[in-house]
């Protein structure tokens, strides 16, 4: 059984492969093109990009050149976090679709509730305006699902109170020791899928001795333990790599971490606390 074919169901009824290929910090051009193409040829059917990653062009080209039926690939892109207007959202979506060279995306996310330059700022009204446009895009059929990213409970509640469509997903920072339990439980109770971004803590968890010990026990790598952990927590997982060996290894996670070890991992402190 190939775990790359395993999927969750979104609240739209659509399926979403549990493992997605992350593309943040992969430069547009040959690197994004060849790593995305390699991931697709290795069986990945879910690609995660964003307007601000600057690589939509190469990601889209890899999807077209893969020869895989577009309907068999789940493609996510994101609205830049500093766009908080209705018209700005519609216009930016058009730019993304054009740059990707696709007719539709499978998931369109508001990248963050605040611009990165004002992390934590209150943009509730802007998010409500952007969400209205997200709903229009969804209704047009050009995004098969819409959702959010980096939203906390308060941010989510504002969308639920003011929107007419429940977000399909919330993509959040989620890895061993850093699992944002409050918003995770809030979303999971409401049928909003949690997508775990940075499942390897952007590489910073890879030399963690506690996880390494467990990896040795299971005869797996630290990366595989981290990815498997996020799956067993019921989240989509989005590992990123530009190395073919790692792209393959990150999808080779068809094993089970037992309950006791899951509890142990759940209890680990955040190895990479954000300032
Ligand atoms: N919505 C958001 O705000 C947001 C924020 C961050 C991330 N994301 C999404 O989540 C994806 C993943 O997060 P991330 O990019 O922070 O990184 P990550 O997947 O947590 O870690 C990637 C790092 O780990 C290395 N790596 C990958 N697999 C490995 C393996 N098997 N063995 C050893 N090293 C390995 C990679 O190296 P190489 O690349 O050199 O191989 C890279 O340095 C992003 O690409 C993006 O799609 C979303």
XYZ file of C-alpha atoms and ligand atoms in Angstrom:
323
model
C 0.000 0.000 0.000
C 1.384 3.388 -0.980
C 0.783 5.937 1.748
C 0.962 8.732 -0.839
C -2.478 7.554 -1.963
C -3.962 7.872 1.538
C -6.296 10.800 1.900
C -8.589 12.704 4.232
C -11.961 14.119 3.282
C -12.410 17.861 3.375
C -15.712 19.347 4.549
C -16.406 20.018 0.843
C -16.454 16.250 0.235
C -13.231 16.399 -1.809
C -10.308 14.156 -0.956
C -6.895 15.533 0.008
C -3.766 13.356 0.053
C -2.395 13.131 3.595
C 1.173 13.860 2.514
C 1.874 17.000 0.521
C 5.123 18.254 -0.940
C 6.162 21.573 0.643
C 7.862 24.143 -1.587
C 8.702 27.087 0.678
C 12.248 28.348 0.092
C 12.646 26.411 -3.150
C 13.643 29.056 -5.686
C 11.639 29.446 -8.882
C 13.421 27.951 -11.867
C 15.225 24.668 -12.120
C 15.164 23.854 -8.376
C 11.416 24.233 -7.900
C 10.724 22.640 -11.270
C 12.903 19.576 -10.827
C 12.052 18.895 -7.188
C 8.303 19.231 -7.798
C 8.557 17.042 -10.892
C 10.585 14.467 -8.972
C 8.022 14.450 -6.156
C 5.187 13.925 -8.655
C 7.058 11.170 -10.478
C 7.720 9.510 -7.110
C 4.012 9.355 -6.386
C 3.295 12.594 -4.485
C -0.089 13.909 -5.558
C -0.317 16.971 -3.344
C 1.767 20.118 -3.805
C 1.791 23.083 -1.423
C 2.928 26.461 -2.716
C 2.058 30.113 -2.100
C 2.138 33.366 -4.045
C 4.925 34.664 -1.780
C 7.138 31.618 -2.337
C 7.739 33.080 -5.805
C 7.799 29.633 -7.389
C 4.243 29.237 -8.698
C 5.521 29.408 -12.260
C 7.928 26.472 -11.937
C 5.554 24.465 -9.746
C 2.805 24.866 -12.348
C 5.130 23.906 -15.172
C 6.206 20.760 -13.318
C 2.564 19.824 -12.821
C 1.821 20.260 -16.536
C 4.990 18.472 -17.656
C 4.417 15.545 -15.268
C 1.813 14.132 -17.650
C -0.355 13.316 -14.633
C -4.026 14.105 -15.035
C -4.612 17.473 -13.380
C -7.604 15.976 -11.547
C -5.261 13.533 -9.802
C -3.111 16.297 -8.308
C -4.110 18.336 -5.270
C -2.673 21.838 -5.594
C -2.698 24.486 -2.878
C -1.627 28.089 -3.138
C -2.081 31.017 -0.769
C -3.172 34.633 -0.720
C -0.281 36.833 0.488
C -0.729 37.795 4.124
C -0.651 41.532 3.444
C -3.703 41.454 1.165
C -6.746 42.162 3.280
C -9.270 43.599 0.800
C -12.051 42.025 -1.253
C -10.788 43.267 -4.634
C -7.153 42.654 -3.761
C -8.003 39.038 -2.997
C -9.828 38.498 -6.300
C -7.014 40.138 -8.284
C -4.249 38.229 -6.531
C -6.039 34.952 -7.092
C -6.127 35.698 -10.831
C -2.388 36.357 -10.781
C -1.742 33.050 -9.023
C -3.889 31.040 -11.435
C -2.187 32.700 -14.399
C 1.310 32.195 -13.002
C 0.607 28.562 -12.145
C -0.898 28.039 -15.599
C -3.832 26.052 -14.245
C -7.607 26.411 -14.554
C -8.216 25.902 -10.855
C -6.526 25.176 -7.548
C -7.746 22.547 -5.111
C -7.254 24.715 -2.053
C -6.786 28.456 -1.693
C -5.681 29.705 1.731
C -5.402 33.101 3.390
C -1.688 32.815 4.211
C -1.881 34.490 7.615
C -4.290 36.616 9.669
C -1.749 39.467 9.747
C 0.995 40.699 7.409
C 4.343 39.135 8.362
C 5.621 42.648 9.117
C 2.939 43.050 11.807
C 2.662 39.559 13.251
C -0.116 39.369 15.832
C -1.758 42.634 14.668
C -5.555 42.784 14.552
C -6.782 42.546 10.958
C -10.173 41.038 11.742
C -12.091 43.329 9.388
C -9.595 42.767 6.572
C -9.793 39.014 7.041
C -13.587 39.158 6.830
C -13.330 41.144 3.565
C -10.754 38.750 2.154
C -12.922 35.796 3.211
C -15.914 37.206 1.307
C -13.746 37.125 -1.825
C -12.514 33.620 -0.968
C -16.157 32.514 -0.863
C -16.740 34.039 -4.322
C -13.702 32.247 -5.692
C -14.971 28.989 -4.206
C -18.415 29.504 -5.718
C -16.822 30.157 -9.132
C -15.327 26.642 -8.978
C -11.793 27.937 -9.542
C -10.771 26.998 -6.024
C -12.314 23.665 -5.105
C -11.906 24.519 -1.427
C -10.920 27.600 0.579
C -9.284 27.888 3.948
C -6.850 29.738 6.157
C -3.367 29.445 7.574
C -1.752 30.545 10.828
C -5.202 31.378 12.269
C -5.726 31.085 16.031
C -9.097 30.401 17.671
C -10.100 34.075 17.734
C -9.195 34.509 14.060
C -11.153 31.361 13.170
C -14.171 32.451 15.185
C -14.371 35.775 13.311
C -14.557 33.897 10.007
C -17.157 31.457 11.330
C -19.260 34.320 12.733
C -19.123 36.488 9.615
C -18.756 34.094 6.716
C -21.214 31.722 5.086
C -18.698 28.989 4.282
C -16.694 27.120 6.917
C -12.984 27.029 6.031
C -11.965 23.589 4.780
C -8.521 23.727 6.373
C -6.217 25.662 8.672
C -2.548 25.206 7.830
C -0.477 25.768 10.961
C 3.004 25.268 12.345
C 2.799 21.768 13.811
C 5.588 19.404 14.760
C 6.692 17.278 17.720
C 6.735 19.558 20.768
C 4.820 22.348 19.019
C 1.284 21.300 18.220
C -0.900 24.333 19.013
C -3.408 22.160 20.821
C -6.044 24.845 21.396
C -6.572 25.760 17.740
C -5.975 22.174 16.630
C -8.778 20.860 18.841
C -11.057 23.766 17.934
C -10.661 23.046 14.210
C -10.790 19.273 14.469
C -14.053 19.473 16.456
C -15.552 21.591 13.681
C -14.400 19.357 10.839
C -11.758 21.853 9.701
C -8.706 19.894 8.621
C -5.399 20.803 10.235
C -2.448 20.857 7.876
C 0.895 20.532 9.642
C 3.458 22.855 8.154
C 7.148 22.635 8.991
C 6.701 19.027 10.233
C 10.513 18.880 10.585
C 10.644 22.308 12.267
C 12.295 23.566 9.058
C 15.099 21.095 9.757
C 15.759 22.236 13.313
C 14.374 19.078 14.962
C 16.576 16.702 12.981
C 19.356 16.462 15.572
C 17.036 16.279 18.572
C 18.383 13.489 20.828
C 14.986 12.473 22.262
C 13.418 11.970 18.844
C 16.631 10.357 17.597
C 16.408 7.726 20.329
C 12.896 6.831 19.260
C 13.917 6.817 15.600
C 16.624 4.268 16.419
C 14.087 2.101 18.228
C 11.829 2.028 15.147
C 14.806 1.826 12.759
C 13.577 4.968 11.044
C 15.073 8.412 10.548
C 14.144 11.394 12.705
C 12.377 12.890 9.680
C 10.259 9.769 9.273
C 9.278 9.783 12.963
C 8.315 13.456 12.692
C 6.206 12.921 9.582
C 4.554 9.794 10.948
C 3.790 11.656 14.190
C 1.880 14.391 12.359
C -0.134 11.796 10.428
C -1.061 9.948 13.625
C -2.276 13.270 15.034
C -4.799 13.411 12.189
C -3.155 16.188 10.237
C -2.039 16.585 6.656
C 1.757 16.775 6.621
C 3.826 18.950 4.299
C 7.533 18.003 4.366
C 9.821 19.994 2.071
C 13.066 18.824 0.520
C 15.126 19.462 -2.560
C 17.029 16.175 -2.226
C 15.668 13.182 -4.082
C 16.755 10.809 -1.320
C 14.819 12.813 1.271
C 11.757 13.278 -0.953
C 11.543 9.480 -1.193
C 12.351 8.901 2.479
C 9.682 11.360 3.650
C 7.003 9.338 1.883
C 8.275 6.032 3.256
C 6.329 6.283 6.484
C 4.070 3.268 6.415
C 4.668 2.199 10.027
C 2.967 2.854 13.358
C 4.307 4.711 16.387
C 2.702 2.930 19.344
C 0.450 4.715 21.811
C 3.010 4.911 24.580
C 5.569 6.498 22.275
C 2.962 8.897 20.870
C 2.219 9.976 24.441
C 5.929 10.462 25.032
C 6.257 12.595 21.878
C 3.143 14.578 22.852
C 4.869 15.445 26.117
C 8.107 16.774 24.635
C 8.780 20.471 25.043
C 8.977 22.821 22.067
C 12.455 22.366 20.638
C 12.125 25.503 18.548
C 10.047 28.074 20.425
C 9.147 31.128 18.382
C 10.239 34.426 19.814
N 1.456 28.436 5.765
C 2.615 28.846 6.224
O 2.747 29.950 6.790
C 3.813 27.959 6.098
C 4.983 28.245 6.806
C 6.068 27.369 6.704
C 5.953 26.244 5.893
N 4.812 25.999 5.172
C 4.683 24.822 4.265
O 5.195 23.675 4.919
C 6.283 23.138 4.154
C 7.327 22.468 5.032
O 7.835 23.327 6.008
P 9.328 23.876 5.967
O 9.668 24.263 4.591
O 9.411 24.863 7.055
O 10.277 22.685 6.320
P 10.261 21.201 6.899
O 9.590 20.292 5.943
O 9.823 21.220 8.310
O 11.844 20.938 6.863
C 12.570 21.132 5.689
C 14.056 21.042 6.002
O 14.384 19.715 6.399
C 15.302 19.144 5.461
N 14.848 17.772 5.212
C 13.706 17.372 4.608
N 13.594 16.036 4.636
C 14.706 15.565 5.241
C 15.153 14.272 5.561
N 14.435 13.183 5.266
N 16.353 14.146 6.194
C 17.087 15.236 6.517
N 16.691 16.505 6.240
C 15.512 16.661 5.615
C 15.210 19.996 4.211
O 16.450 19.967 3.537
P 16.631 20.055 1.941
O 15.508 20.925 1.391
O 17.980 20.655 1.800
O 16.558 18.678 1.403
C 14.927 21.365 4.804
O 16.112 21.960 5.299
C 6.793 24.372 3.399
O 7.640 24.037 2.338
C 5.500 25.014 3.000
O 4.914 24.351 1.892
C 3.735 26.842 5.284
